[in-house]
GROMACS .gro file of C-alpha atoms in nm:
model
  139
    1MET     CA    1  13.030   9.172   9.883
    2PRO     CA    2  12.742   9.268   9.648
    3THR     CA    3  12.655   9.039   9.360
    4ALA     CA    4  12.732   9.169   9.011
    5THR     CA    5  12.420   9.214   8.800
    6ARG     CA    6  12.337   9.271   8.434
    7THR     CA    7  12.022   9.456   8.327
    8HIS     CA    8  11.842   9.430   7.994
    9ARG     CA    9  11.553   9.649   7.880
   10LEU     CA   10  11.288   9.547   7.628
   11SER     CA   11  10.996   9.754   7.494
   12THR     CA   12  10.707   9.699   7.256
   13ALA     CA   13  10.373   9.852   7.170
   14SER     CA   14  10.084   9.753   7.395
   15ARG     CA   15   9.899   9.514   7.163
   16LEU     CA   16   9.757   9.162   7.162
   17THR     CA   17  10.090   9.004   7.066
   18ALA     CA   18  10.298   9.189   7.328
   19ALA     CA   19  10.272   8.922   7.599
   20GLY     CA   20  10.389   8.648   7.363
   21GLU     CA   21  10.674   8.856   7.224
   22LEU     CA   22  10.809   8.969   7.560
   23ARG     CA   23  10.767   8.635   7.739
   24ALA     CA   24  10.965   8.460   7.463
   25LEU     CA   25  11.244   8.719   7.484
   26VAL     CA   26  11.264   8.698   7.864
   27ALA     CA   27  11.275   8.316   7.859
   28ALA     CA   28  11.547   8.316   7.590
   29LEU     CA   29  11.749   8.571   7.785
   30LEU     CA   30  11.731   8.361   8.103
   31ARG     CA   31  11.829   8.041   7.921
   32THR     CA   32  12.123   8.218   7.753
   33ALA     CA   33  12.238   8.372   8.083
   34GLY     CA   34  12.251   8.039   8.267
   35HIS     CA   35  11.910   8.053   8.438
   36ALA     CA   36  11.741   7.782   8.230
   37GLN     CA   37  11.573   7.634   8.539
   38LEU     CA   38  11.389   7.964   8.601
   39ALA     CA   39  11.305   8.038   8.236
   40GLU     CA   40  10.963   7.869   8.220
   41SER     CA   41  10.831   8.022   8.544
   42ALA     CA   42  10.965   8.364   8.444
   43ARG     CA   43  10.804   8.324   8.102
   44ILE     CA   44  10.465   8.257   8.262
   45CYS     CA   45  10.494   8.546   8.509
   46THR     CA   46  10.613   8.789   8.241
   47SER     CA   47  10.322   8.689   8.020
   48GLU     CA   48  10.071   8.753   8.299
   49LEU     CA   49  10.213   9.096   8.387
   50VAL     CA   50  10.244   9.215   8.026
   51ALA     CA   51   9.892   9.089   7.947
   52ASN     CA   52   9.762   9.285   8.247
   53VAL     CA   53   9.916   9.607   8.111
   54CYS     CA   54   9.769   9.545   7.765
   55ARG     CA   55   9.428   9.442   7.899
   56HIS     CA   56   9.374   9.679   8.191
   57THR     CA   57   9.552  10.004   8.104
   58PRO     CA   58   9.541  10.241   7.807
   59ALA     CA   59   9.924  10.252   7.801
   60LYS     CA   60  10.068  10.275   7.449
   61LEU     CA   61  10.397  10.102   7.537
   62VAL     CA   62  10.502   9.817   7.764
   63HIS     CA   63  10.857   9.818   7.903
   64VAL     CA   64  11.025   9.516   8.061
   65GLU     CA   65  11.349   9.529   8.259
   66VAL     CA   66  11.528   9.203   8.337
   67THR     CA   67  11.808   9.200   8.595
   68LEU     CA   68  12.030   8.893   8.612
   69ALA     CA   69  12.255   8.797   8.903
   70ASP     CA   70  12.440   8.473   8.967
   71ASP     CA   71  12.164   8.324   9.181
   72TRP     CA   72  11.851   8.531   9.109
   73VAL     CA   73  11.661   8.720   8.841
   74SER     CA   74  11.409   9.002   8.861
   75VAL     CA   75  11.163   9.124   8.600
   76TYR     CA   76  10.992   9.464   8.615
   77VAL     CA   77  10.700   9.538   8.382
   78TYR     CA   78  10.641   9.913   8.348
   79ASP     CA   79  10.353  10.120   8.218
   80ASP     CA   80  10.263  10.487   8.233
   81ARG     CA   81   9.924  10.437   8.404
   82PRO     CA   82   9.988  10.435   8.780
   83ARG     CA   83   9.621  10.477   8.866
   84GLU     CA   84   9.534  10.127   8.738
   85LEU     CA   85   9.681   9.926   9.025
   86PRO     CA   86   9.676   9.546   9.018
   87VAL     CA   87   9.444   9.362   9.254
   88PRO     CA   88   9.642   9.129   9.484
   89PRO     CA   89   9.548   8.760   9.475
   90GLY     CA   90   9.247   8.670   9.685
   91GLU     CA   91   9.115   9.026   9.722
   92ALA     CA   92   8.865   9.027   9.437
   93PRO     CA   93   8.705   8.682   9.403
   94GLY     CA   94   8.483   8.634   9.102
   95VAL     CA   95   8.604   8.935   8.902
   96ARG     CA   96   8.883   8.773   8.703
   97GLU     CA   97   8.876   8.795   8.326
   98GLY     CA   98   9.099   8.529   8.176
   99GLY     CA   99   9.414   8.386   8.331
  100MET     CA  100   9.528   8.324   8.683
  101GLY     CA  101   9.667   8.677   8.712
  102LEU     CA  102   9.870   8.778   9.012
  103GLY     CA  103   9.783   8.458   9.196
  104LEU     CA  104  10.000   8.273   8.948
  105VAL     CA  105  10.281   8.527   8.988
  106ALA     CA  106  10.256   8.497   9.368
  107ALA     CA  107  10.272   8.116   9.344
  108LEU     CA  108  10.574   8.103   9.112
  109ALA     CA  109  10.785   8.399   9.225
  110ASP     CA  110  10.985   8.421   9.546
  111GLN     CA  111  10.885   8.789   9.578
  112TRP     CA  112  10.664   9.030   9.385
  113GLY     CA  113  10.524   9.378   9.428
  114VAL     CA  114  10.429   9.714   9.279
  115CYS     CA  115  10.642  10.031   9.259
  116LEU     CA  116  10.503  10.378   9.185
  117TYR     CA  117  10.734  10.638   9.030
  118GLY     CA  118  10.702  11.016   9.042
  119GLY     CA  119  10.638  11.109   9.405
  120ALA     CA  120  10.300  11.231   9.534
  121ILE     CA  121  10.155  11.233   9.183
  122PRO     CA  122  10.303  10.921   9.022
  123HIS     CA  123  10.363  10.917   8.647
  124SER     CA  124  10.429  10.544   8.605
  125LYS     CA  125  10.436  10.210   8.783
  126ALA     CA  126  10.605   9.874   8.767
  127VAL     CA  127  10.477   9.536   8.875
  128TRP     CA  128  10.775   9.313   8.943
  129PHE     CA  129  10.879   8.967   9.051
  130LYS     CA  130  11.201   8.806   9.168
  131MET     CA  131  11.301   8.442   9.135
  132VAL     CA  132  11.589   8.277   9.317
  133GLU     CA  133  11.779   7.968   9.202
  134GLY     CA  134  11.646   7.686   9.422
  135GLY     CA  135  11.330   7.886   9.508
  136ARG     CA  136  10.963   7.862   9.408
  137GLY     CA  137  11.025   7.923   9.038
  138MET     CA  138  11.218   7.598   8.996
  139PRO     CA  139  11.046   7.305   8.819
   0.00000   0.00000   0.00000
């Protein structure tokens, strides 16, 4: 039998404060929904993905979608610049500007990836991660 899920969508302008705003909202949502043990790791991963949108794309808006199930959570960070794809951890040594980037997401999340939307000529993308109760994202 499929697990019931709840989905929440958050959006803000792509600006310097966006990562802090959205990471705080995601962490609060997880704590309120009974996923307090995953909140800190999800906060860190959300911050990295939102900061990447703000830093590496000219997108005007950042959209975050949080899906909550009984034993897992997923977070999708969307932008409207599918041509600026993230560089997977370990593929571009020495070119990082700032944080730990996707390496940190890969270390904390049980799964992560990139989705392109719009067919042969994509119009948007999402970088996402999933955390499972009892998985990597636990303290």
